[in-house]
Amino acid sequence: LLLSASHGMLIPSYSQVITIAHRLKTIMDYDRILVLGTGGKMLEFDTPRNLLLKEGGVFRGMCKNSSDWEELLVLAGISDR
């Protein structure tokens, strides 16, 4: 078992966690992010860092429109501000 300090739960090391996030900061330390569109269509799937670096990406657009844009870049290891 792994203890997720940031999420306060025990997680078996072989398991996957699915989170529906309402705050982008919540998922910035996840291994991969799946972005779904209308009808559940998969739009993007990658690491937070790669999704933030993807010009024209859906996830990047959501993050850029957030008031937390600069902090999200730091959390993803893109900026050291």
mmCIF file of N, CA and C in Angstrom:
data_model
loop_
_atom_site.group_PDB
_atom_site.id
_atom_site.type_symbol
_atom_site.label_atom_id
_atom_site.label_comp_id
_atom_site.label_asym_id
_atom_site.label_seq_id
_atom_site.Cartn_x
_atom_site.Cartn_y
_atom_site.Cartn_z
ATOM 1 N N LEU A 1 0.820 -1.187 0.000
ATOM 2 C CA LEU A 1 0.000 0.000 0.000
ATOM 3 C C LEU A 1 0.860 1.245 0.000
ATOM 4 N N LEU A 2 0.373 2.269 -0.639
ATOM 5 C CA LEU A 2 1.035 3.573 -0.651
ATOM 6 C C LEU A 2 0.160 4.566 0.094
ATOM 7 N N LEU A 3 0.782 5.457 0.804
ATOM 8 C CA LEU A 3 0.040 6.528 1.461
ATOM 9 C C LEU A 3 0.175 7.777 0.615
ATOM 10 N N SER A 4 -0.930 8.260 0.153
ATOM 11 C CA SER A 4 -0.944 9.508 -0.604
ATOM 12 C C SER A 4 -1.092 10.646 0.382
ATOM 13 N N ALA A 5 0.028 11.277 0.715
ATOM 14 C CA ALA A 5 0.003 12.348 1.713
ATOM 15 C C ALA A 5 -0.852 13.519 1.257
ATOM 16 N N SER A 6 -0.773 13.839 -0.022
ATOM 17 C CA SER A 6 -1.520 14.992 -0.509
ATOM 18 C C SER A 6 -3.023 14.734 -0.565
ATOM 19 N N HIS A 7 -3.407 13.467 -0.613
ATOM 20 C CA HIS A 7 -4.829 13.151 -0.717
ATOM 21 C C HIS A 7 -5.364 12.425 0.507
ATOM 22 N N GLY A 8 -4.469 12.120 1.474
ATOM 23 C CA GLY A 8 -4.875 11.546 2.744
ATOM 24 C C GLY A 8 -5.559 10.201 2.656
ATOM 25 N N MET A 9 -5.043 9.300 1.802
ATOM 26 C CA MET A 9 -5.662 7.983 1.684
ATOM 27 C C MET A 9 -4.607 6.920 1.412
ATOM 28 N N LEU A 10 -4.941 5.681 1.763
ATOM 29 C CA LEU A 10 -4.084 4.553 1.431
ATOM 30 C C LEU A 10 -4.501 4.005 0.079
ATOM 31 N N ILE A 11 -3.515 3.779 -0.784
ATOM 32 C CA ILE A 11 -3.798 3.298 -2.139
ATOM 33 C C ILE A 11 -2.936 2.072 -2.400
ATOM 34 N N PRO A 12 -3.544 0.932 -2.763
ATOM 35 C CA PRO A 12 -2.730 -0.225 -3.137
ATOM 36 C C PRO A 12 -1.814 0.151 -4.303
ATOM 37 N N SER A 13 -0.561 -0.318 -4.278
ATOM 38 C CA SER A 13 0.424 0.089 -5.282
ATOM 39 C C SER A 13 0.056 -0.372 -6.689
ATOM 40 N N TYR A 14 -0.825 -1.314 -6.833
ATOM 41 C CA TYR A 14 -1.222 -1.836 -8.140
ATOM 42 C C TYR A 14 -2.524 -1.208 -8.649
ATOM 43 N N SER A 15 -3.077 -0.276 -7.926
ATOM 44 C CA SER A 15 -4.394 0.250 -8.284
ATOM 45 C C SER A 15 -4.300 1.533 -9.097
ATOM 46 N N GLN A 16 -5.434 1.905 -9.652
ATOM 47 C CA GLN A 16 -5.571 3.163 -10.364
ATOM 48 C C GLN A 16 -6.630 3.991 -9.668
ATOM 49 N N VAL A 17 -6.420 5.283 -9.624
ATOM 50 C CA VAL A 17 -7.370 6.190 -9.001
ATOM 51 C C VAL A 17 -7.985 7.048 -10.094
ATOM 52 N N ILE A 18 -9.289 7.103 -10.102
ATOM 53 C CA ILE A 18 -9.993 7.963 -11.048
ATOM 54 C C ILE A 18 -10.598 9.106 -10.243
ATOM 55 N N THR A 19 -10.269 10.325 -10.643
ATOM 56 C CA THR A 19 -10.729 11.519 -9.935
ATOM 57 C C THR A 19 -11.446 12.433 -10.902
ATOM 58 N N ILE A 20 -12.595 12.889 -10.520
ATOM 59 C CA ILE A 20 -13.268 13.949 -11.265
ATOM 60 C C ILE A 20 -12.941 15.225 -10.512
ATOM 61 N N ALA A 21 -12.080 16.041 -11.114
ATOM 62 C CA ALA A 21 -11.535 17.196 -10.407
ATOM 63 C C ALA A 21 -12.315 18.464 -10.717
ATOM 64 N N HIS A 22 -12.574 19.207 -9.675
ATOM 65 C CA HIS A 22 -13.211 20.509 -9.826
ATOM 66 C C HIS A 22 -12.185 21.626 -9.674
ATOM 67 N N ARG A 23 -11.022 21.266 -9.158
ATOM 68 C CA ARG A 23 -9.910 22.211 -9.023
ATOM 69 C C ARG A 23 -8.698 21.601 -9.716
ATOM 70 N N LEU A 24 -8.140 22.313 -10.660
ATOM 71 C CA LEU A 24 -7.024 21.788 -11.441
ATOM 72 C C LEU A 24 -5.816 21.464 -10.573
ATOM 73 N N LYS A 25 -5.597 22.221 -9.503
ATOM 74 C CA LYS A 25 -4.462 21.958 -8.615
ATOM 75 C C LYS A 25 -4.538 20.560 -8.002
ATOM 76 N N THR A 26 -5.730 20.039 -7.855
ATOM 77 C CA THR A 26 -5.943 18.723 -7.247
ATOM 78 C C THR A 26 -5.233 17.616 -8.007
ATOM 79 N N ILE A 27 -5.126 17.735 -9.315
ATOM 80 C CA ILE A 27 -4.621 16.629 -10.131
ATOM 81 C C ILE A 27 -3.228 16.865 -10.715
ATOM 82 N N MET A 28 -2.585 17.957 -10.349
ATOM 83 C CA MET A 28 -1.298 18.277 -10.957
ATOM 84 C C MET A 28 -0.178 17.319 -10.556
ATOM 85 N N ASP A 29 -0.350 16.547 -9.479
ATOM 86 C CA ASP A 29 0.675 15.573 -9.096
ATOM 87 C C ASP A 29 0.322 14.156 -9.559
ATOM 88 N N TYR A 30 -0.705 14.014 -10.373
ATOM 89 C CA TYR A 30 -1.084 12.705 -10.893
ATOM 90 C C TYR A 30 -0.122 12.270 -12.001
ATOM 91 N N ASP A 31 -0.018 10.970 -12.214
ATOM 92 C CA ASP A 31 0.860 10.440 -13.261
ATOM 93 C C ASP A 31 0.353 10.792 -14.656
ATOM 94 N N ARG A 32 -0.940 10.655 -14.853
ATOM 95 C CA ARG A 32 -1.551 10.928 -16.153
ATOM 96 C C ARG A 32 -2.898 11.611 -15.939
ATOM 97 N N ILE A 33 -3.288 12.413 -16.922
ATOM 98 C CA ILE A 33 -4.583 13.076 -16.899
ATOM 99 C C ILE A 33 -5.320 12.723 -18.179
ATOM 100 N N LEU A 34 -6.572 12.348 -18.023
ATOM 101 C CA LEU A 34 -7.448 12.050 -19.154
ATOM 102 C C LEU A 34 -8.466 13.174 -19.251
ATOM 103 N N VAL A 35 -8.507 13.830 -20.400
ATOM 104 C CA VAL A 35 -9.454 14.917 -20.625
ATOM 105 C C VAL A 35 -10.559 14.373 -21.516
ATOM 106 N N LEU A 36 -11.797 14.451 -21.029
ATOM 107 C CA LEU A 36 -12.949 13.961 -21.780
ATOM 108 C C LEU A 36 -13.760 15.124 -22.317
ATOM 109 N N GLY A 37 -14.363 14.914 -23.461
ATOM 110 C CA GLY A 37 -15.214 15.931 -24.068
ATOM 111 C C GLY A 37 -16.660 15.491 -24.081
ATOM 112 N N THR A 38 -17.445 16.114 -24.924
ATOM 113 C CA THR A 38 -18.865 15.813 -25.049
ATOM 114 C C THR A 38 -19.069 14.337 -25.384
ATOM 115 N N GLY A 39 -20.002 13.729 -24.686
ATOM 116 C CA GLY A 39 -20.308 12.318 -24.927
ATOM 117 C C GLY A 39 -19.244 11.371 -24.410
ATOM 118 N N GLY A 40 -18.325 11.868 -23.590
ATOM 119 C CA GLY A 40 -17.279 11.015 -23.036
ATOM 120 C C GLY A 40 -16.138 10.732 -23.987
ATOM 121 N N LYS A 41 -16.053 11.473 -25.077
ATOM 122 C CA LYS A 41 -14.990 11.274 -26.062
ATOM 123 C C LYS A 41 -13.640 11.674 -25.456
ATOM 124 N N MET A 42 -12.643 10.797 -25.612
ATOM 125 C CA MET A 42 -11.313 11.095 -25.109
ATOM 126 C C MET A 42 -10.656 12.159 -25.988
ATOM 127 N N LEU A 43 -10.288 13.273 -25.372
ATOM 128 C CA LEU A 43 -9.662 14.365 -26.109
ATOM 129 C C LEU A 43 -8.151 14.378 -25.946
ATOM 130 N N GLU A 44 -7.688 14.136 -24.719
ATOM 131 C CA GLU A 44 -6.251 14.160 -24.425
ATOM 132 C C GLU A 44 -5.940 13.190 -23.304
ATOM 133 N N PHE A 45 -4.744 12.630 -23.341
ATOM 134 C CA PHE A 45 -4.287 11.737 -22.268
ATOM 135 C C PHE A 45 -2.767 11.811 -22.223
ATOM 136 N N ASP A 46 -2.234 12.346 -21.133
ATOM 137 C CA ASP A 46 -0.783 12.474 -20.999
ATOM 138 C C ASP A 46 -0.455 12.943 -19.587
ATOM 139 N N THR A 47 0.811 13.216 -19.340
ATOM 140 C CA THR A 47 1.225 13.751 -18.039
ATOM 141 C C THR A 47 0.773 15.205 -17.933
ATOM 142 N N PRO A 48 0.607 15.707 -16.704
ATOM 143 C CA PRO A 48 0.237 17.118 -16.553
ATOM 144 C C PRO A 48 1.224 18.045 -17.274
ATOM 145 N N ARG A 49 2.504 17.758 -17.140
ATOM 146 C CA ARG A 49 3.538 18.577 -17.782
ATOM 147 C C ARG A 49 3.354 18.620 -19.295
ATOM 148 N N ASN A 50 3.221 17.455 -19.909
ATOM 149 C CA ASN A 50 3.072 17.402 -21.368
ATOM 150 C C ASN A 50 1.798 18.083 -21.841
ATOM 151 N N LEU A 51 0.724 17.915 -21.074
ATOM 152 C CA LEU A 51 -0.532 18.563 -21.460
ATOM 153 C C LEU A 51 -0.435 20.079 -21.349
ATOM 154 N N LEU A 52 0.287 20.571 -20.348
ATOM 155 C CA LEU A 52 0.457 22.018 -20.209
ATOM 156 C C LEU A 52 1.344 22.591 -21.311
ATOM 157 N N LEU A 53 2.249 21.789 -21.826
ATOM 158 C CA LEU A 53 3.150 22.246 -22.889
ATOM 159 C C LEU A 53 2.529 22.135 -24.287
ATOM 160 N N LYS A 54 1.388 21.477 -24.386
ATOM 161 C CA LYS A 54 0.750 21.245 -25.690
ATOM 162 C C LYS A 54 0.015 22.502 -26.171
ATOM 163 N N GLU A 55 0.618 23.194 -27.126
ATOM 164 C CA GLU A 55 -0.006 24.395 -27.697
ATOM 165 C C GLU A 55 -1.365 24.044 -28.289
ATOM 166 N N GLY A 56 -2.378 24.808 -27.953
ATOM 167 C CA GLY A 56 -3.722 24.572 -28.468
ATOM 168 C C GLY A 56 -4.469 23.438 -27.791
ATOM 169 N N GLY A 57 -3.872 22.857 -26.733
ATOM 170 C CA GLY A 57 -4.498 21.735 -26.041
ATOM 171 C C GLY A 57 -5.677 22.172 -25.182
ATOM 172 N N VAL A 58 -6.606 21.263 -24.994
ATOM 173 C CA VAL A 58 -7.798 21.523 -24.183
ATOM 174 C C VAL A 58 -7.406 21.748 -22.722
ATOM 175 N N PHE A 59 -6.575 20.853 -22.179
ATOM 176 C CA PHE A 59 -6.169 20.976 -20.782
ATOM 177 C C PHE A 59 -5.394 22.269 -20.556
ATOM 178 N N ARG A 60 -4.474 22.566 -21.458
ATOM 179 C CA ARG A 60 -3.708 23.817 -21.352
ATOM 180 C C ARG A 60 -4.656 25.025 -21.358
ATOM 181 N N GLY A 61 -5.666 24.982 -22.213
ATOM 182 C CA GLY A 61 -6.632 26.075 -22.286
ATOM 183 C C GLY A 61 -7.390 26.262 -20.981
ATOM 184 N N MET A 62 -7.804 25.137 -20.382
ATOM 185 C CA MET A 62 -8.500 25.223 -19.093
ATOM 186 C C MET A 62 -7.592 25.836 -18.034
ATOM 187 N N CYS A 63 -6.339 25.389 -18.042
ATOM 188 C CA CYS A 63 -5.390 25.889 -17.042
ATOM 189 C C CYS A 63 -5.083 27.361 -17.264
ATOM 190 N N LYS A 64 -4.916 27.748 -18.524
ATOM 191 C CA LYS A 64 -4.597 29.150 -18.826
ATOM 192 C C LYS A 64 -5.737 30.082 -18.435
ATOM 193 N N ASN A 65 -6.960 29.598 -18.526
ATOM 194 C CA ASN A 65 -8.126 30.397 -18.140
ATOM 195 C C ASN A 65 -8.326 30.443 -16.628
ATOM 196 N N SER A 66 -7.569 29.631 -15.914
ATOM 197 C CA SER A 66 -7.669 29.580 -14.456
ATOM 198 C C SER A 66 -6.867 30.715 -13.831
ATOM 199 N N SER A 67 -7.317 31.174 -12.689
ATOM 200 C CA SER A 67 -6.550 32.182 -11.945
ATOM 201 C C SER A 67 -5.282 31.572 -11.343
ATOM 202 N N ASP A 68 -5.145 30.247 -11.416
ATOM 203 C CA ASP A 68 -3.997 29.536 -10.846
ATOM 204 C C ASP A 68 -2.928 29.204 -11.885
ATOM 205 N N TRP A 69 -2.994 29.784 -13.079
ATOM 206 C CA TRP A 69 -2.102 29.445 -14.195
ATOM 207 C C TRP A 69 -0.632 29.372 -13.764
ATOM 208 N N GLU A 70 -0.114 30.395 -13.139
ATOM 209 C CA GLU A 70 1.302 30.412 -12.745
ATOM 210 C C GLU A 70 1.616 29.299 -11.746
ATOM 211 N N GLU A 71 0.734 29.080 -10.794
ATOM 212 C CA GLU A 71 0.946 28.016 -9.809
ATOM 213 C C GLU A 71 0.891 26.638 -10.455
ATOM 214 N N LEU A 72 0.019 26.448 -11.427
ATOM 215 C CA LEU A 72 -0.077 25.170 -12.129
ATOM 216 C C LEU A 72 1.220 24.866 -12.872
ATOM 217 N N LEU A 73 1.823 25.881 -13.465
ATOM 218 C CA LEU A 73 3.109 25.696 -14.153
ATOM 219 C C LEU A 73 4.190 25.257 -13.167
ATOM 220 N N VAL A 74 4.185 25.834 -11.983
ATOM 221 C CA VAL A 74 5.154 25.458 -10.950
ATOM 222 C C VAL A 74 4.907 24.021 -10.500
ATOM 223 N N LEU A 75 3.658 23.672 -10.239
ATOM 224 C CA LEU A 75 3.314 22.329 -9.788
ATOM 225 C C LEU A 75 3.692 21.262 -10.813
ATOM 226 N N ALA A 76 3.642 21.617 -12.096
ATOM 227 C CA ALA A 76 3.990 20.677 -13.162
ATOM 228 C C ALA A 76 5.486 20.671 -13.458
ATOM 229 N N GLY A 77 6.245 21.507 -12.757
ATOM 230 C CA GLY A 77 7.687 21.536 -12.952
ATOM 231 C C GLY A 77 8.135 22.291 -14.193
ATOM 232 N N ILE A 78 7.280 23.165 -14.705
ATOM 233 C CA ILE A 78 7.603 23.919 -15.904
ATOM 234 C C ILE A 78 8.224 25.265 -15.546
ATOM 235 N N SER A 79 7.812 25.831 -14.439
ATOM 236 C CA SER A 79 8.300 27.138 -13.996
ATOM 237 C C SER A 79 8.736 27.035 -12.544
ATOM 238 N N ASP A 80 9.645 27.876 -12.152
ATOM 239 C CA ASP A 80 10.102 27.860 -10.746
ATOM 240 C C ASP A 80 9.691 29.129 -10.012
ATOM 241 N N ARG A 81 8.754 29.863 -10.559
ATOM 242 C CA ARG A 81 8.305 31.129 -9.959
ATOM 243 C C ARG A 81 7.855 30.962 -8.560
#
